[in-house]
Short mmCIF file of C-alpha atoms and ligand atoms in Angstrom, two decimals:
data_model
loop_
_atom_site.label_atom_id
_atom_site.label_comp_id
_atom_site.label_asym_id
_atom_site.label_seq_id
_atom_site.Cartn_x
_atom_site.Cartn_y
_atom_site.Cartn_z
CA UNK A 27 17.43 -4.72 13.59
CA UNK A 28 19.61 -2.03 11.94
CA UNK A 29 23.12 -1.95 11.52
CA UNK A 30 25.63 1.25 10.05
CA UNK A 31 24.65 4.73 10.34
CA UNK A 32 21.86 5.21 7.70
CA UNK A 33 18.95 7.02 8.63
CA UNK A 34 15.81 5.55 9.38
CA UNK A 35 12.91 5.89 6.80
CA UNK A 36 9.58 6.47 9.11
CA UNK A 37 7.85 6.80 5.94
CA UNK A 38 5.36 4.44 4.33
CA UNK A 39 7.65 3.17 1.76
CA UNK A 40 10.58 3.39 0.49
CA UNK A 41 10.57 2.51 4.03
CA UNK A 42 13.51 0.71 6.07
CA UNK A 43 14.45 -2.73 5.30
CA UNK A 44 16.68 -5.42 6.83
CA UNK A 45 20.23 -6.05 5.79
CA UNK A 46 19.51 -9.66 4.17
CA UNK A 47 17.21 -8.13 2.30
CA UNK A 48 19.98 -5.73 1.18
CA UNK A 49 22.39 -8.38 0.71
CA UNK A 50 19.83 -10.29 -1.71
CA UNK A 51 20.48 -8.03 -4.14
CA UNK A 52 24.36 -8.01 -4.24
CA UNK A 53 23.64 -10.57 -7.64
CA UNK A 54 23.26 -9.87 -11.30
CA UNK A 55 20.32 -12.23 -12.37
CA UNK A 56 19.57 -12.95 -16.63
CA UNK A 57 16.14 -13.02 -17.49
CA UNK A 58 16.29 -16.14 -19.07
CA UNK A 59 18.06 -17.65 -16.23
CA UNK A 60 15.54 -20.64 -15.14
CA UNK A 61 16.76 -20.07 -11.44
CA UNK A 62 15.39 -16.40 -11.65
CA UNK A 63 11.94 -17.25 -13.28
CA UNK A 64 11.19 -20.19 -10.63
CA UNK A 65 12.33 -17.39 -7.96
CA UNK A 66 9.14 -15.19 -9.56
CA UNK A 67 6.90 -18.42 -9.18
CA UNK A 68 7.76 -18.98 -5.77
CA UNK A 69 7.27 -15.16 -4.63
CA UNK A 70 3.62 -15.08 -6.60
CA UNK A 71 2.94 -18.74 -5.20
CA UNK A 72 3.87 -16.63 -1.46
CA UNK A 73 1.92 -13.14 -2.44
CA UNK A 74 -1.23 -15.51 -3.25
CA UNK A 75 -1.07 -17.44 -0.01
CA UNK A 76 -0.74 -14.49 2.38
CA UNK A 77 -4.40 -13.65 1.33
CA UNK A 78 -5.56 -17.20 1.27
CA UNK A 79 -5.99 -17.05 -2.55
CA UNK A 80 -5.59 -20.60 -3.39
CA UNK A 81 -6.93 -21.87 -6.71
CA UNK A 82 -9.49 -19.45 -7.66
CA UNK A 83 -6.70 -16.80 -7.59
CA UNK A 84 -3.61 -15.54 -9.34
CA UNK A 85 -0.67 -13.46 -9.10
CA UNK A 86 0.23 -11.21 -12.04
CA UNK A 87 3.90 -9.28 -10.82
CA UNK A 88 4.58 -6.13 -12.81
CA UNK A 89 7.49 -3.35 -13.19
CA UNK A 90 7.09 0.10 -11.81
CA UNK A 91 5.80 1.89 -8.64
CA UNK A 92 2.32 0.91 -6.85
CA UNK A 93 0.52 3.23 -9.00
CA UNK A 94 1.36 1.29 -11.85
CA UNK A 95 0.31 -2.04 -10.83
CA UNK A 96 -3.24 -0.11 -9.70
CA UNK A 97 -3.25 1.57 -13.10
CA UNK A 98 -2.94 -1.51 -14.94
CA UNK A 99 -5.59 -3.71 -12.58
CA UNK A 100 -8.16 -0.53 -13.69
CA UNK A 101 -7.38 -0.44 -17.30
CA UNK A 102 -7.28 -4.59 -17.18
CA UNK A 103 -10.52 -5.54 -15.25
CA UNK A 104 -13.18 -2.41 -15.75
CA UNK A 105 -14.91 -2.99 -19.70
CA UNK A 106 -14.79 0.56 -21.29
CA UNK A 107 -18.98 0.52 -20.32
CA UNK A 108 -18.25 -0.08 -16.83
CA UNK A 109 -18.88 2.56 -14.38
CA UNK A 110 -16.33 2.54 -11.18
CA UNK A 111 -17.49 3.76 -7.77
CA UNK A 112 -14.82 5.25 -5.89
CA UNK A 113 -15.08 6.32 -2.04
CA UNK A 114 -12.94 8.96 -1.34
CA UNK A 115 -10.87 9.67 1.98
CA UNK A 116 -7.62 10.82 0.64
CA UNK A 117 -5.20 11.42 -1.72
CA UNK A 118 -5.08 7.59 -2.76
CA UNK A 119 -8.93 7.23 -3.81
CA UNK A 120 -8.27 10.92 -5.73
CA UNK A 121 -5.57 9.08 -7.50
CA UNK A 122 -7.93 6.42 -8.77
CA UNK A 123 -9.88 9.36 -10.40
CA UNK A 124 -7.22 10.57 -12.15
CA UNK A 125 -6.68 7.52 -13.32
CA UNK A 126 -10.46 6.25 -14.38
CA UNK A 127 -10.62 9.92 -15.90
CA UNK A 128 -7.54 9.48 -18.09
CA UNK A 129 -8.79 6.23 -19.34
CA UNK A 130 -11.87 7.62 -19.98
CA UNK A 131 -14.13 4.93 -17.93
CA UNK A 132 -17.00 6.16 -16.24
CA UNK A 133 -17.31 7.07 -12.35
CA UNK A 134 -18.85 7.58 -9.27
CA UNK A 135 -17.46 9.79 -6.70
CA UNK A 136 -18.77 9.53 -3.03
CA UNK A 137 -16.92 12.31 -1.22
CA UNK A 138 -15.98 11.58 2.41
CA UNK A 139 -13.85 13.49 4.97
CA UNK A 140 -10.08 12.50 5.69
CA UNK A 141 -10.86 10.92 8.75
CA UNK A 142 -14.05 9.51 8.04
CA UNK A 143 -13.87 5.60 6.84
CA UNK A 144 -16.55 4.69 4.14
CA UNK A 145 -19.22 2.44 5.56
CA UNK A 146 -20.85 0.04 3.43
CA UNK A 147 -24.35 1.42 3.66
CA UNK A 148 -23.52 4.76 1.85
CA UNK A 149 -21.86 1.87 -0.39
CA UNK A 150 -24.96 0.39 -0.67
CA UNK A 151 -27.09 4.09 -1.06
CA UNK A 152 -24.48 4.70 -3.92
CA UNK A 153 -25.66 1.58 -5.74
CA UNK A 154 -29.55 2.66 -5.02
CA UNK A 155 -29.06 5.72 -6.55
CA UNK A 156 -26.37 4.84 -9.35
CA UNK A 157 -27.70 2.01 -11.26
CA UNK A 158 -25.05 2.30 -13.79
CA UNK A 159 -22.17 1.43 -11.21
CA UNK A 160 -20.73 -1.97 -12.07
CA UNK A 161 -17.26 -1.89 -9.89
CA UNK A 162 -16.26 -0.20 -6.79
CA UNK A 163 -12.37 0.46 -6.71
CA UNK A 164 -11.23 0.55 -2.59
CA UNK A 165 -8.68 2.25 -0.57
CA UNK A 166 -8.10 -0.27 2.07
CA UNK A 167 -5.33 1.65 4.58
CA UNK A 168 -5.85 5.67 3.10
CA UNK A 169 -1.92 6.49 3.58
CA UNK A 170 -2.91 9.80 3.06
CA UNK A 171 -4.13 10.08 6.94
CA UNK A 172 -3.47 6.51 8.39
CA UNK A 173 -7.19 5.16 8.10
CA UNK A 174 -8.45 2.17 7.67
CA UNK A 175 -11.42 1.68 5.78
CA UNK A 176 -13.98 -1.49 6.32
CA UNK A 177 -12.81 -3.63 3.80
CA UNK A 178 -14.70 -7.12 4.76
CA UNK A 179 -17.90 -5.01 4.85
CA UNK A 180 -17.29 -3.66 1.82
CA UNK A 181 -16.24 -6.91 -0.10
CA UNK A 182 -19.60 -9.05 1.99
CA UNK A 183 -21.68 -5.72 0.30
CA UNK A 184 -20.09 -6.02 -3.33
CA UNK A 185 -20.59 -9.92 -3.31
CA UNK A 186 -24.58 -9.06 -2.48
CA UNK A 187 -24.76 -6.27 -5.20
CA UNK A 188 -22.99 -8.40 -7.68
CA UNK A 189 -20.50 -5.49 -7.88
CA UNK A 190 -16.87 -5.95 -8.96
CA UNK A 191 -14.50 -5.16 -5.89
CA UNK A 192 -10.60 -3.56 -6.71
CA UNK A 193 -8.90 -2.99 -3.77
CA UNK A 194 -5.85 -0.79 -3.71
CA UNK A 195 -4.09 -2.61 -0.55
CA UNK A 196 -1.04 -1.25 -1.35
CA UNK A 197 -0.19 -0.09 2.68
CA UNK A 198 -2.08 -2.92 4.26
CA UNK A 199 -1.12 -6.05 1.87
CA UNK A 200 0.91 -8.46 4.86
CA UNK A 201 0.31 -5.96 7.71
CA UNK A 202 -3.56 -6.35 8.09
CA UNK A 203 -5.28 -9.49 7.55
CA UNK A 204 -7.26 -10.28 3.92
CA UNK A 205 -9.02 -13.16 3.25
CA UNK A 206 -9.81 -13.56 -0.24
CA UNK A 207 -12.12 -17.33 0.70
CA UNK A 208 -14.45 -15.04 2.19
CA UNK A 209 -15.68 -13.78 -1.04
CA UNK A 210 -16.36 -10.42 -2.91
CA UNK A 211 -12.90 -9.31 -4.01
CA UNK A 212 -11.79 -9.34 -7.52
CA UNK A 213 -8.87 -7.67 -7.62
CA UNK A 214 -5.89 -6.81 -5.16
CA UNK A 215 -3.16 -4.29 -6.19
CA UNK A 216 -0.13 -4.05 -3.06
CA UNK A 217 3.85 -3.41 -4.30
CA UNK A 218 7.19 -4.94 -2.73
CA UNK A 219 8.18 -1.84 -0.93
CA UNK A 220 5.45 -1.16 1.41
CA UNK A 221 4.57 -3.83 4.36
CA UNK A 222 6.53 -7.05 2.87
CA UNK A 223 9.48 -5.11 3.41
CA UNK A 224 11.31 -5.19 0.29
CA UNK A 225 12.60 -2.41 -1.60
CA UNK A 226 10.59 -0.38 -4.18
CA UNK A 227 10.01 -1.21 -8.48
CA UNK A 228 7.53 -3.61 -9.01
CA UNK A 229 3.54 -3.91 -8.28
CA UNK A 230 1.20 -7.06 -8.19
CA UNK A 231 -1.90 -7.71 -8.78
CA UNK A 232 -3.51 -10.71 -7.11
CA UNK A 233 -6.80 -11.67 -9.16
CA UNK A 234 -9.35 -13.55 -9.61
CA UNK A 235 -8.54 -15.91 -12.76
CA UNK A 236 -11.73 -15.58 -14.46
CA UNK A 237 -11.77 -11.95 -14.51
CA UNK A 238 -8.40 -12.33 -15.53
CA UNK A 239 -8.98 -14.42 -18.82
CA UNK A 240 -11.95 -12.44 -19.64
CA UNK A 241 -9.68 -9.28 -19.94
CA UNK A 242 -7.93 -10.67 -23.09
CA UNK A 243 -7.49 -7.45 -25.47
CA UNK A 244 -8.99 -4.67 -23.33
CA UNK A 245 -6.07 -3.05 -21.49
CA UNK A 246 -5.72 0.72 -24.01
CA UNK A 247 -1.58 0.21 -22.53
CA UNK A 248 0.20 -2.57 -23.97
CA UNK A 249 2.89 -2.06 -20.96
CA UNK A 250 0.37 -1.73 -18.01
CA UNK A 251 -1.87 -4.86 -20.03
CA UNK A 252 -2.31 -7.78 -16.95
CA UNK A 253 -3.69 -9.95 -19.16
CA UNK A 254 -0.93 -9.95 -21.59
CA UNK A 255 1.72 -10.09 -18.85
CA UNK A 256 0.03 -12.92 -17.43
CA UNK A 257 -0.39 -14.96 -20.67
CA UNK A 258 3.29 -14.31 -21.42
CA UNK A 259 4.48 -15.41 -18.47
CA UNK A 260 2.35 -18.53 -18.53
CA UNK A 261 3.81 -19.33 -22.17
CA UNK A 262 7.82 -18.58 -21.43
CA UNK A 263 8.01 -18.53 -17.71
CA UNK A 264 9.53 -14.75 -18.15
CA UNK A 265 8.25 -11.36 -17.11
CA UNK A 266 7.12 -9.50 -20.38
CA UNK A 267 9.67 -6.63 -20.96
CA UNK A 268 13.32 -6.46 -18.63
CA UNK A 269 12.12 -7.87 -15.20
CA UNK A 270 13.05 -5.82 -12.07
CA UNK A 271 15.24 -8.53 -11.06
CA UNK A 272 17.06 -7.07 -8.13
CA UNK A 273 13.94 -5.94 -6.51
CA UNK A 274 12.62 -9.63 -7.10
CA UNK A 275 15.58 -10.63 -5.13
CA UNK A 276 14.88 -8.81 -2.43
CA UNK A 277 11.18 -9.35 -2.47
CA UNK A 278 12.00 -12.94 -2.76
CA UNK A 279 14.35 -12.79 0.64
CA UNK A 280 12.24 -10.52 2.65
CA UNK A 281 9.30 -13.12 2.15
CA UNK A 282 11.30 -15.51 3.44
CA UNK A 283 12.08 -12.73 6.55
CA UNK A 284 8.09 -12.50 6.61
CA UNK A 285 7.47 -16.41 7.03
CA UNK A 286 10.32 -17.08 9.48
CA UNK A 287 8.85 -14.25 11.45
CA UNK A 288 5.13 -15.77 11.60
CA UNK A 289 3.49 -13.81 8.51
CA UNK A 290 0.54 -11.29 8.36
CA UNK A 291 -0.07 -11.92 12.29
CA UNK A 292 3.09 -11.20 13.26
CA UNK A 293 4.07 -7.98 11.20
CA UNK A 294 0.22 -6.76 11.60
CA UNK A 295 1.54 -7.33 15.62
CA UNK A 296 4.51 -5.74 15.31
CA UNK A 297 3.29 -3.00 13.31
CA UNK A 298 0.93 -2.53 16.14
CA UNK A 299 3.26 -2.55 18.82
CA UNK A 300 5.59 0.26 17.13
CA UNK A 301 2.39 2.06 16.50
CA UNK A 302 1.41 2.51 20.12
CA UNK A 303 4.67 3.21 21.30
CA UNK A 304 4.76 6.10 18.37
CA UNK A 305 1.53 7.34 19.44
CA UNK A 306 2.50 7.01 23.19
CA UNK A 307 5.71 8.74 22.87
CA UNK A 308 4.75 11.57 20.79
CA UNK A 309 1.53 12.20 22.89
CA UNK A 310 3.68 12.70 26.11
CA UNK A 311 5.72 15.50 24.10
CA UNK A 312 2.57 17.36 23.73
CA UNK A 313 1.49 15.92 20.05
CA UNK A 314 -2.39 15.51 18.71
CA UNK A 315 -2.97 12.42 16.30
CA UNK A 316 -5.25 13.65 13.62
CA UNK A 317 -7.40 10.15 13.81
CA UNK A 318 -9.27 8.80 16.14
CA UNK A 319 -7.83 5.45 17.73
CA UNK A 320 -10.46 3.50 16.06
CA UNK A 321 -10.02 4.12 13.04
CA UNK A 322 -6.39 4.54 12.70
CA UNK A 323 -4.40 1.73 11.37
CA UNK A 324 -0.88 0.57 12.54
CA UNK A 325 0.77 1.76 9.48
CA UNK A 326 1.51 5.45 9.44
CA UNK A 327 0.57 8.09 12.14
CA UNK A 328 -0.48 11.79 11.31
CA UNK A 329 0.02 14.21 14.11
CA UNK A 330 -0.85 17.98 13.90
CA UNK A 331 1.91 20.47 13.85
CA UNK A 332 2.83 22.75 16.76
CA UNK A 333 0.62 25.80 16.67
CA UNK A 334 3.90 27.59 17.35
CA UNK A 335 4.17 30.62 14.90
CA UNK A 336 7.91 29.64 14.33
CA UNK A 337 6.86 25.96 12.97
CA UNK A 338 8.16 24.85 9.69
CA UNK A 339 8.03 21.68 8.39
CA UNK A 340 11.46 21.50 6.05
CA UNK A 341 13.44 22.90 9.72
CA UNK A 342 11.90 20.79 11.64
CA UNK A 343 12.59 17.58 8.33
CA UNK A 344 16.00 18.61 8.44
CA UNK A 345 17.13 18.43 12.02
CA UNK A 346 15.28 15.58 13.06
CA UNK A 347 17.15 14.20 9.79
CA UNK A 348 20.29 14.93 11.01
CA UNK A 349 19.29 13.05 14.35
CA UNK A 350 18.91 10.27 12.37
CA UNK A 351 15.42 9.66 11.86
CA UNK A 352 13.40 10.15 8.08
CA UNK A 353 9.89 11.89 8.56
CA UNK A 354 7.31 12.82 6.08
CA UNK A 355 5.41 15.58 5.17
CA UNK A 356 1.54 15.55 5.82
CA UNK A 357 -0.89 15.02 2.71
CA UNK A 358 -4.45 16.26 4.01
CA UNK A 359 -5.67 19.57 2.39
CA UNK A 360 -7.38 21.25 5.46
CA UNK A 361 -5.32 20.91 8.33
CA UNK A 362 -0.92 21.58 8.47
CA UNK A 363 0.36 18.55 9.65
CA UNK A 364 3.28 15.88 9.20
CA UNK A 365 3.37 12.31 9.30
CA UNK A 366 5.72 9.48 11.17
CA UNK A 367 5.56 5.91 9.29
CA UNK A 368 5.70 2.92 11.63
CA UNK A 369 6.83 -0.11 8.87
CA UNK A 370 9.34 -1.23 7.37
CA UNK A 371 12.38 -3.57 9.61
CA UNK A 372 12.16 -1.41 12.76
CA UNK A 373 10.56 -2.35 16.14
CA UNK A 374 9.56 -0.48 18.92
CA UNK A 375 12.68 0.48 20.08
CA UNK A 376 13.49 2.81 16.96
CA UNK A 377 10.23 3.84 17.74
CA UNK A 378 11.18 4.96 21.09
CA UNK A 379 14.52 6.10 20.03
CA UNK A 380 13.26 8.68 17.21
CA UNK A 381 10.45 10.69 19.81
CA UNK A 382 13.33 11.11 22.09
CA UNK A 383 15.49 12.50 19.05
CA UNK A 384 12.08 14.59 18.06
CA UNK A 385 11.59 15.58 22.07
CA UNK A 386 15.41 16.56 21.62
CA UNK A 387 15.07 18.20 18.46
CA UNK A 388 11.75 20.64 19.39
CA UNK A 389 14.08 21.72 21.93
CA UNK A 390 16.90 22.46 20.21
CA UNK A 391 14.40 24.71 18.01
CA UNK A 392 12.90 26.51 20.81
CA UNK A 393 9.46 24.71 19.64
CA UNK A 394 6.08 24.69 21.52
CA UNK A 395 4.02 21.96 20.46
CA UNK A 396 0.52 23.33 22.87
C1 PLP B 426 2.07 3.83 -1.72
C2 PLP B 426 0.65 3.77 -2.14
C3 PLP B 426 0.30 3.70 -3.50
C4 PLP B 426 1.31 3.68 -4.62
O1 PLP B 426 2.13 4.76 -4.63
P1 PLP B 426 3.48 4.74 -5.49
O2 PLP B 426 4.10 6.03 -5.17
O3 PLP B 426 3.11 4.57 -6.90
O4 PLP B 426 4.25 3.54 -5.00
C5 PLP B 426 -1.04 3.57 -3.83
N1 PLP B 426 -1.99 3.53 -2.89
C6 PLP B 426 -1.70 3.59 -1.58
C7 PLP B 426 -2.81 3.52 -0.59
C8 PLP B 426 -0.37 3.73 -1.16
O5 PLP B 426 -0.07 3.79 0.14
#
């Protein structure tokens, strides 16, 4: 699936994408040009339908990184009274804190380990002992580690409690399946360069439209306000503010990519495959996953470094670089580790390719990885 000598990004975004997505964005668009605003219809009409959010559901696109989009859904959709319960398994759902404490909103922490998923009934124990908690914001995939929390428990426990559910599914949005008819989700925050496969710059928000239109005037940002973006874009058919509208492009062409290659079941499938063949590969050479199979999700893979003395993560960066290959630099706070991605327009076969060029390259160091 790759062509020319780049390197491969086995990171979890900007990750590796496919030259017609590329291509897409070899055009200058205007932002009044009518062909460009039906192009942002059509990819929020797509974003909705990957998560089965028909009618009850809508698609607000917005500039920046992912933590944008997820900064603006939390400073949309919580009132300022609201208090936000946030699990926390990583540096994702610490990022949510930072954000709730900036905007000055109330919150819960429940404090997990990095490899431990949240299950619904400490959920549900957090709501029995917090009465004040109104919303529960959710890492889905913690890229931190490569875990997957619950999220249809979750979402089935928030619809019970009458809880408001944000989901940060920024790493798992068109890999793993969602199903918003099943109930208990308000809010979905994912970006175009993660799992669809298009290059980084804008976020999205998929929500529900009635928590939508009852956010008029609450957002404390005027750039980051959903509401506001939404309503504009509903009046003029144009983004609020100079669109992204080569990364549109490109989101808009690797959708098509997506459909033509079977949608969420087929990426979540091929995701998987490159996933074991990571995990198989690397294991032969002598490497530990930090997760347990179970909960590890077909996304991004943390290993633990060599306990050789002469380990060093920038050496090791560099020459497995040169080989060809883009790693990434491990994100837990206990252990030393480093992380291989397994997204973006690569199959199983670059899989294969970078452990030999990793085998190669521990070699070439004089590395022990027992
Ligand atoms: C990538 C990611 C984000 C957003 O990070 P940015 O650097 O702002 O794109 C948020 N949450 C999760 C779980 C992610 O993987």
């Amino acid at each position: 699936m790759i062509t020319g000598n780049d390197p491969i990004l086995l990171t979890p975004g900007p990750l590796t994408t496919s030259p017609a997505t590329r291509q897409a964005m070899l055009r200058d668009w205007g932002s009044w040009d009518a062909a460009f605003n039906r192009m942002t219809q059509t990819v929020c009409a797509d974003l909705v339908e990957i998560v089965h959010g028909e009618n009850d559901y809508v698609c607000v696109p917005l500039q920046g990184s992912g933590t944008f989009a997820v900064e603006a859904a939390i400073g949309t959709l919580v009132p300022r009274q609201g208090c936000v319960l946030v699990p926390n398994n990583g540096a994702y759902c610490a990022r949510l804190i930072r954000i709730l404490q900036r905007l000055g909103i109330a919150y819960v922490e429940l404090p997990l380990r990095e490899d431990e998923p949240v299950s619904a009934a400490a959920i549900e124990d957090a709501f029995n002992r917090d009465s004040r908690i109104t919303h529960v914001a959710q890492v889905h995939l913690e890229t931190s580690a490569g875990l997957l929390n619950p999220l249809d428990d979750i979402a089935a426990l928030c619809q019970r409690h009458g809880k408001s559910l944000i989901v940060d599914a920024m790493s798992s949005f068109g890999a793993l399946p969602i199903d918003l008819r099943k109930g208990g989700i308000d809010a979905l925050v994912s970006a175009s360069g993660k799992c669809l496969e298009g290059v980084p710059g804008m976020g999205f928000v998929i929500v529900r439209r009635s928590v939508l239109d009852a956010a008029a005037g609450r957002s404390p940002s005027l750039a980051l306000d959903l509401q506001d973006q939404y309503a504009y874009m509903q009046k003029t058919t144009q983004w609020r503010f100079t669109p992204p509208t080569h990364v549109l492009a490109a989101l808009r062409c690797a959708l098509d990519q997506f459909i033509a290659q079977g949608g969420q079941p087929a990426r979540g499938a091929r995701y998987m495959r490159n996933c074991a063949a990571l995990i198989e590969g690397m294991t032969a050479l002598g490497f530990e996953p930090f997760l347990k199979p179970a909960v590890q999700a077909p996304v991004i893979v943390t290993f633990h470094a060599p306990r050789d003395p002469a380990w060093n993560f920038a050496d090791f960066y560099t020459a497995v670089r040169e080989a060809g290959y883009v790693l990434y630099p491990g994100k837990l706070t206990q252990v030393e580790t480093f992380r291989v991605g397994c997204i973006g327009a690569i199959d199983a076969n670059e899989l294969h390719n970078a452990v030999a060029a990793i085998g190669r390259t521990l070699a070439c160091l004089g590395l022990s990885v027992k």
